[in-house]
C-alpha cells in the first residue's frame, strides 16, 4: 500500500466495496484513487472508489455512500474505455511523429494517473493482464511531457502578449508556465498528479523539490503593480519563466531515467550565456528537442546538458561548470563545450 494512503480511508473503501459491489460479476477492477491515493486529501475529501465495469450502462454504478462521516463516491468507467486508456500507459511513446499520448488531455491523463497511483481493492482474473501491463514509470514520463508542452505553450502566449502590448495577459501566461514547470519537477521527483492541488505544499514535502518551494512561493505571491507597463511586465514575466525553465531543465535532464533525488536553485548571473526563458526541453522516443514559440530544435544529449547549465556565467566557465554537474562529459575538451554554446546561441535557445 502507498504510504500516502490513510489506513482508515482504505478500510472504509474496502467495506463499502465489499458490501455494495463485491458480489457483482460486472465489476472487473476496483481501486481507491483520487487525491487520497496521491497524499493530497484532507478531512473533508471524498473517498474515491473507482470501478471498471463490463456493462452497457456503466453510469448505473455511479453512486455515493456515507460512512463514518465520510462520503464514498463510486466512479465507474466502462471496460472498453479502461482498456483503451491503460494501453496508453504501457510504455512511453511520444515521438516527433506520434503525439497520441498527449491527446489524452488533462481529463484522460488524470484518469490514467489515478490508475497508476491507485490502491487495488479487487481484480478479476481476466483483467489482471491489463493492469499488469500498466507501467507507472511510463505514466510519470507522459505527465512530465504533458507539463513541458503546456509550459512551452504558455511561454509562447507570454511572448506573443508582450509583443502585442498586452502585459497583464503576458504575466498571467508566465505564472501558468511556472505552475507547469513546478509540476514537471514534481513528476521528475516521483510526485505526479493531474489537477491543481496544493503546489507549494507538494514542493515543500519533497526532499528533491524543497529547494524550489520558497522560490515558487515568492514568485507567485510577489506584489506587483496593477496594469504594469510592457517593460515592467517583461521583467516580471521573464523572471517567472526563468524559474519555470530552471525546474523544467533539471527535471527533464536529471529526473528522467530515474526519479530525481536532489536539486538546487541555480544562481543566475548576467556576465555570459544563459538559457532563453521561452524554451523548454522535451524528451521524445526518437529525439530530444528544445521547444519554444514557433521554433523547435533537435539537440544531442550532451548539448542538452550544456544548455541546462547555462545560467549567465562567463562563457569560459561553462566547460568546468558543465563537467562539474555531469562528470560523464569530462572527456570532452573545452572547444566542444564552447562550440555547443555557440550553436545554442545560434538557435536562439540561449541568449547572452
Coordinates of C-alpha atoms in Angstrom, one line a residue:
X1 CA 0.0 0.0 0.0
X2 CA 1.2 3.5 -0.7
X3 CA 2.4 5.2 2.4
X4 CA 0.3 8.2 1.4
X5 CA -3.0 6.4 1.9
X6 CA -4.7 6.6 5.3
X7 CA -5.4 3.2 6.8
X8 CA -8.9 4.4 7.9
X9 CA -9.9 5.6 4.4
X10 CA -8.7 2.4 2.9
X11 CA -10.7 0.3 5.3
X12 CA -13.8 2.4 4.6
X13 CA -13.3 2.0 0.9
X14 CA -12.9 -1.8 1.2
X15 CA -16.0 -2.1 3.4
X16 CA -18.2 -0.1 1.0
X17 CA -16.9 -2.1 -2.0
X18 CA -17.5 -5.5 -0.4
X19 CA -20.9 -4.6 1.0
X20 CA -22.3 -2.9 -2.2
X21 CA -20.3 -4.2 -5.2
X22 CA -18.4 -7.2 -4.1
X23 CA -20.8 -9.7 -5.5
X24 CA -21.2 -8.1 -8.9
X25 CA -19.7 -10.1 -11.8
X26 CA -19.8 -6.9 -13.8
X27 CA -17.0 -5.3 -11.8
X28 CA -13.6 -6.2 -13.3
X29 CA -11.4 -3.9 -11.2
X30 CA -11.9 -1.7 -8.2
X31 CA -9.4 0.7 -6.6
X32 CA -9.0 3.6 -4.2
X33 CA -7.9 6.6 -6.2
X34 CA -8.1 10.3 -6.5
X35 CA -6.4 12.8 -4.2
X36 CA -6.2 10.4 -1.3
X37 CA -4.0 8.0 -3.1
X38 CA -1.6 10.8 -4.0
X39 CA -1.4 12.1 -0.4
X40 CA -3.4 15.2 -1.2
X41 CA -6.6 14.5 0.7
X42 CA -7.9 16.2 3.8
X43 CA -10.5 15.7 6.4
X44 CA -13.4 16.6 4.1
X45 CA -12.2 14.9 1.0
X46 CA -14.4 12.3 -0.7
X47 CA -13.1 8.8 -0.8
X48 CA -13.0 8.0 -4.5
X49 CA -13.8 4.4 -5.3
X50 CA -13.1 3.7 -8.9
X51 CA -14.6 0.7 -10.6
X52 CA -14.1 -0.8 -14.1
X53 CA -17.4 -2.4 -15.2
X54 CA -18.4 -4.6 -18.1
X55 CA -21.9 -3.4 -18.7
X56 CA -23.8 -1.5 -21.3
X57 CA -24.8 1.1 -18.7
X58 CA -21.7 1.9 -16.6
X59 CA -23.3 5.1 -15.2
X60 CA -25.8 2.9 -13.3
X61 CA -22.8 2.2 -10.9
X62 CA -22.4 5.9 -10.2
X63 CA -23.5 6.4 -6.6
X64 CA -22.4 7.8 -3.3
X65 CA -22.4 6.4 0.3
X66 CA -21.9 8.0 3.7
X67 CA -19.7 6.0 6.1
X68 CA -18.2 7.2 9.4
X69 CA -18.7 10.8 8.4
X70 CA -17.0 10.4 5.1
X71 CA -18.5 10.3 1.6
X72 CA -17.5 7.4 -0.6
X73 CA -18.0 8.2 -4.2
X74 CA -18.2 5.3 -6.7
X75 CA -16.8 6.4 -10.1
X76 CA -17.4 3.9 -12.9
X77 CA -15.6 3.5 -16.2
X78 CA -16.5 1.1 -18.9
X79 CA -14.3 -1.9 -19.6
X80 CA -13.6 -0.8 -23.2
X81 CA -12.6 2.7 -22.1
X82 CA -10.4 1.4 -19.3
X83 CA -8.6 -0.9 -21.7
X84 CA -8.0 1.8 -24.2
X85 CA -6.8 4.2 -21.5
X86 CA -4.5 1.7 -19.9
X87 CA -2.9 0.9 -23.3
X88 CA -1.5 4.4 -23.3
X89 CA 0.3 3.7 -20.0
X90 CA 2.0 0.5 -21.1
X91 CA 5.1 2.4 -22.5
X92 CA 6.2 5.9 -23.2
X93 CA 5.5 6.6 -26.9
X94 CA 5.6 10.3 -27.6
X95 CA 7.7 10.9 -30.7
X96 CA 8.2 13.6 -33.3
X97 CA 5.6 11.7 -35.4
X98 CA 3.3 10.5 -32.7
X99 CA 1.6 12.8 -30.1
X100 CA -1.3 10.5 -29.3
X101 CA -0.4 10.2 -25.6
X102 CA -0.6 14.0 -25.3
X103 CA -4.0 13.9 -27.0
X104 CA -5.4 12.4 -23.7
X105 CA -5.6 15.9 -22.4
X106 CA -5.9 16.7 -18.7
X107 CA -9.1 14.6 -18.2
X108 CA -7.8 11.5 -19.8
X109 CA -4.3 11.7 -18.4
X110 CA -5.8 12.4 -15.0
X111 CA -7.7 9.1 -15.2
X112 CA -4.6 7.3 -16.2
X113 CA -2.7 8.8 -13.3
X114 CA -5.5 7.6 -11.0
X115 CA -5.0 4.0 -12.3
X116 CA -1.2 4.3 -11.8
X117 CA -1.4 5.6 -8.3
X118 CA -4.5 3.8 -7.1
X119 CA -4.6 1.1 -4.4
X120 CA -6.3 -2.1 -5.8
X121 CA -9.2 -3.4 -3.8
X122 CA -10.4 -6.2 -6.2
X123 CA -9.5 -7.5 -9.6
X124 CA -10.9 -10.2 -11.8
X125 CA -8.6 -12.8 -13.3
X126 CA -9.4 -11.7 -16.9
X127 CA -8.5 -8.1 -16.2
X128 CA -5.2 -8.7 -14.3
X129 CA -3.1 -8.8 -17.5
X130 CA -4.4 -5.3 -18.5
X131 CA -3.5 -3.9 -15.1
X132 CA -0.1 -5.6 -15.0
X133 CA 0.8 -4.0 -18.4
X134 CA 0.4 -0.5 -16.9
X135 CA 3.9 0.9 -16.3
X136 CA 3.9 3.6 -13.6
X137 CA 7.3 5.0 -14.9
X138 CA 5.9 5.5 -18.4
X139 CA 2.9 7.3 -16.9
X140 CA 5.4 9.5 -15.0
X141 CA 7.2 10.3 -18.3
X142 CA 3.9 11.1 -20.0
X143 CA 3.0 13.5 -17.2
X144 CA 6.4 15.2 -17.5
X145 CA 6.0 15.7 -21.2
X146 CA 2.4 16.9 -20.7
X147 CA 3.7 19.7 -18.4
X148 CA 6.7 20.5 -20.6
X149 CA 4.4 21.1 -23.6
X150 CA 2.0 23.2 -21.6
X151 CA 4.8 25.3 -20.0
X152 CA 6.1 25.9 -23.5
X153 CA 2.7 26.8 -24.8
X154 CA 2.1 29.4 -22.1
X155 CA 5.6 30.8 -22.7
X156 CA 4.6 31.3 -26.3
X157 CA 1.4 33.0 -25.1
X158 CA 3.5 35.2 -22.9
X159 CA 5.9 36.3 -25.6
X160 CA 3.0 36.9 -28.1
X161 CA 1.2 39.1 -25.5
X162 CA 4.3 41.1 -24.8
X163 CA 4.8 41.8 -28.5
X164 CA 1.1 42.6 -28.8
X165 CA 1.2 45.1 -25.9
X166 CA -0.9 43.1 -23.5
X167 CA 1.2 43.0 -20.3
X168 CA -1.5 41.5 -18.0
X169 CA -2.1 38.5 -20.2
X170 CA 1.7 38.1 -20.5
X171 CA 2.1 37.9 -16.7
X172 CA -0.9 35.5 -16.4
X173 CA 0.6 33.2 -19.0
X174 CA 4.1 33.3 -17.3
X175 CA 2.5 32.3 -14.0
X176 CA 0.7 29.4 -15.6
X177 CA 4.0 28.3 -17.2
X178 CA 5.6 28.5 -13.8
X179 CA 3.0 26.1 -12.3
X180 CA 3.6 23.6 -15.1
X181 CA 7.4 23.9 -14.6
X182 CA 6.9 23.1 -11.0
X183 CA 4.6 20.2 -11.8
X184 CA 7.2 18.8 -14.2
X185 CA 9.8 19.0 -11.4
X186 CA 7.5 17.2 -9.0
X187 CA 6.8 14.5 -11.5
X188 CA 10.6 14.2 -12.1
X189 CA 10.9 13.5 -8.4
X190 CA 8.1 10.9 -8.5
X191 CA 5.2 13.1 -7.2
X192 CA 3.0 13.2 -10.3
X193 CA -0.7 14.2 -10.3
X194 CA -3.1 15.9 -12.7
X195 CA -5.2 18.6 -11.1
X196 CA -4.5 21.9 -9.4
X197 CA -3.7 20.6 -5.9
X198 CA -1.5 22.4 -3.3
X199 CA 1.5 23.1 -5.3
X200 CA 3.6 24.8 -2.6
X201 CA 2.9 22.1 -0.1
X202 CA 3.9 19.4 -2.5
X203 CA 7.1 21.1 -3.4
X204 CA 7.9 21.6 0.3
X205 CA 7.2 18.0 1.3
X206 CA 9.5 16.6 -1.5
X207 CA 13.2 16.4 -0.5
X208 CA 14.3 16.8 -4.1
X209 CA 11.9 19.8 -4.8
X210 CA 12.0 21.5 -1.4
X211 CA 14.8 24.0 -2.5
X212 CA 12.4 25.4 -5.1
X213 CA 9.4 25.7 -2.7
X214 CA 10.3 29.1 -1.3
X215 CA 11.3 30.5 -4.7
X216 CA 8.0 29.4 -6.3
X217 CA 6.0 30.7 -3.3
X218 CA 7.7 34.1 -3.5
X219 CA 7.3 34.2 -7.3
X220 CA 3.6 33.5 -7.1
X221 CA 2.9 35.9 -4.3
X222 CA 5.2 38.8 -5.2
X223 CA 3.5 42.2 -5.0
X224 CA 3.3 43.8 -8.4
X225 CA 1.6 47.0 -9.7
X226 CA -1.8 46.5 -11.4
X227 CA -1.7 47.4 -15.1
X228 CA 2.1 47.4 -15.5
X229 CA 3.9 48.8 -18.5
X230 CA 5.1 46.4 -21.1
X231 CA 8.7 46.9 -19.8
X232 CA 7.7 46.1 -16.2
X233 CA 5.7 43.1 -17.4
X234 CA 8.6 41.8 -19.5
X235 CA 10.9 41.8 -16.5
X236 CA 8.3 40.1 -14.3
X237 CA 7.3 37.5 -16.9
X238 CA 10.8 36.6 -17.8
X239 CA 11.7 36.2 -14.1
X240 CA 8.7 33.7 -13.8
X241 CA 9.6 31.9 -17.0
X242 CA 13.3 31.6 -15.9
X243 CA 12.2 29.9 -12.7
X244 CA 9.9 27.6 -14.7
X245 CA 12.7 26.9 -17.1
X246 CA 15.1 26.1 -14.3
X247 CA 12.7 23.4 -12.9
X248 CA 11.9 22.0 -16.3
X249 CA 15.6 21.7 -17.3
X250 CA 16.6 20.0 -14.0
X251 CA 13.6 17.7 -14.2
X252 CA 13.9 16.6 -17.8
X253 CA 17.7 16.1 -17.7
X254 CA 18.3 14.8 -14.2
X255 CA 14.9 13.2 -13.4
X256 CA 14.1 11.2 -16.5
X257 CA 16.0 7.9 -16.3
X258 CA 15.1 7.6 -12.6
X259 CA 13.3 9.9 -10.1
X260 CA 15.2 13.0 -9.1
X261 CA 16.9 12.7 -5.7
X262 CA 18.1 16.3 -5.2
X263 CA 18.0 19.6 -6.9
X264 CA 19.3 23.1 -6.3
X265 CA 18.1 26.5 -7.4
X266 CA 20.6 27.9 -9.9
X267 CA 22.4 31.2 -9.2
X268 CA 21.7 33.3 -12.2
X269 CA 24.3 35.8 -13.3
X270 CA 24.5 38.2 -16.3
X271 CA 28.0 38.1 -17.5
X272 CA 27.7 35.2 -20.0
X273 CA 25.3 33.0 -21.9
X274 CA 22.1 31.8 -20.2
X275 CA 19.1 29.8 -21.3
X276 CA 16.3 31.6 -23.1
X277 CA 13.3 31.6 -20.7
X278 CA 11.0 31.0 -23.6
X279 CA 12.3 27.5 -24.5
X280 CA 11.6 24.2 -22.7
X281 CA 13.2 20.8 -23.0
X282 CA 11.1 17.9 -24.5
X283 CA 12.1 14.3 -24.5
X284 CA 10.7 12.0 -27.2
X285 CA 11.4 8.4 -28.1
X286 CA 13.3 9.5 -31.3
X287 CA 14.9 12.8 -30.3
X288 CA 15.5 15.4 -27.6
X289 CA 14.4 18.9 -28.5
X290 CA 14.2 22.5 -27.2
X291 CA 10.8 23.8 -28.0
X292 CA 9.8 27.5 -27.9
X293 CA 7.5 29.9 -29.6
X294 CA 7.1 28.7 -33.2
X295 CA 10.5 27.1 -33.1
X296 CA 11.9 23.7 -32.1
X297 CA 15.5 22.5 -32.3
X298 CA 16.7 18.9 -32.0
X299 CA 19.7 18.7 -29.8
X300 CA 22.0 15.9 -28.7
X301 CA 22.1 14.7 -25.1
X302 CA 25.5 16.4 -24.4
X303 CA 24.2 19.7 -25.9
X304 CA 21.1 19.5 -23.8
X305 CA 23.3 19.1 -20.7
X306 CA 25.4 22.1 -21.7
X307 CA 22.1 24.1 -22.2
X308 CA 20.9 23.1 -18.8
X309 CA 23.9 24.5 -17.0
X310 CA 23.8 27.9 -18.8
X311 CA 23.0 30.4 -16.0
X312 CA 24.8 33.6 -17.2
X313 CA 28.3 32.8 -16.0
X314 CA 31.3 33.9 -18.0
X315 CA 31.5 31.8 -21.2
X316 CA 35.0 30.4 -20.3
X317 CA 33.5 29.0 -17.1
X318 CA 30.9 26.9 -19.0
X319 CA 33.1 23.8 -19.6
X320 CA 34.1 23.3 -16.0
X321 CA 30.5 24.2 -14.8
X322 CA 29.0 21.5 -17.1
X323 CA 31.6 18.9 -16.3
X324 CA 31.1 19.5 -12.6
X325 CA 27.5 18.7 -12.9
X326 CA 27.8 16.0 -15.5
X327 CA 31.1 14.1 -14.9
X328 CA 30.3 11.7 -17.8
X329 CA 31.2 14.6 -20.1
X330 CA 34.7 15.1 -18.6
X331 CA 36.4 13.7 -21.6
X332 CA 35.2 16.5 -23.9
X333 CA 37.7 19.3 -24.5
X334 CA 36.7 22.9 -24.0
X335 CA 36.3 23.5 -27.7
X336 CA 33.4 21.1 -27.8
X337 CA 31.7 22.8 -25.0
X338 CA 32.2 26.2 -26.4
X339 CA 31.1 25.0 -29.8
X340 CA 27.9 23.7 -28.3
X341 CA 27.3 27.1 -26.6
X342 CA 27.8 28.9 -30.0
X343 CA 25.3 26.5 -31.6
X344 CA 22.7 27.1 -28.8
X345 CA 23.2 30.9 -29.2
X346 CA 22.7 30.5 -32.9
X347 CA 19.5 28.6 -32.4
X348 CA 18.2 31.3 -30.1
X349 CA 17.6 28.8 -27.3
X350 CA 20.4 30.6 -25.3
X351 CA 21.0 34.3 -25.0
X352 CA 23.8 36.5 -23.8

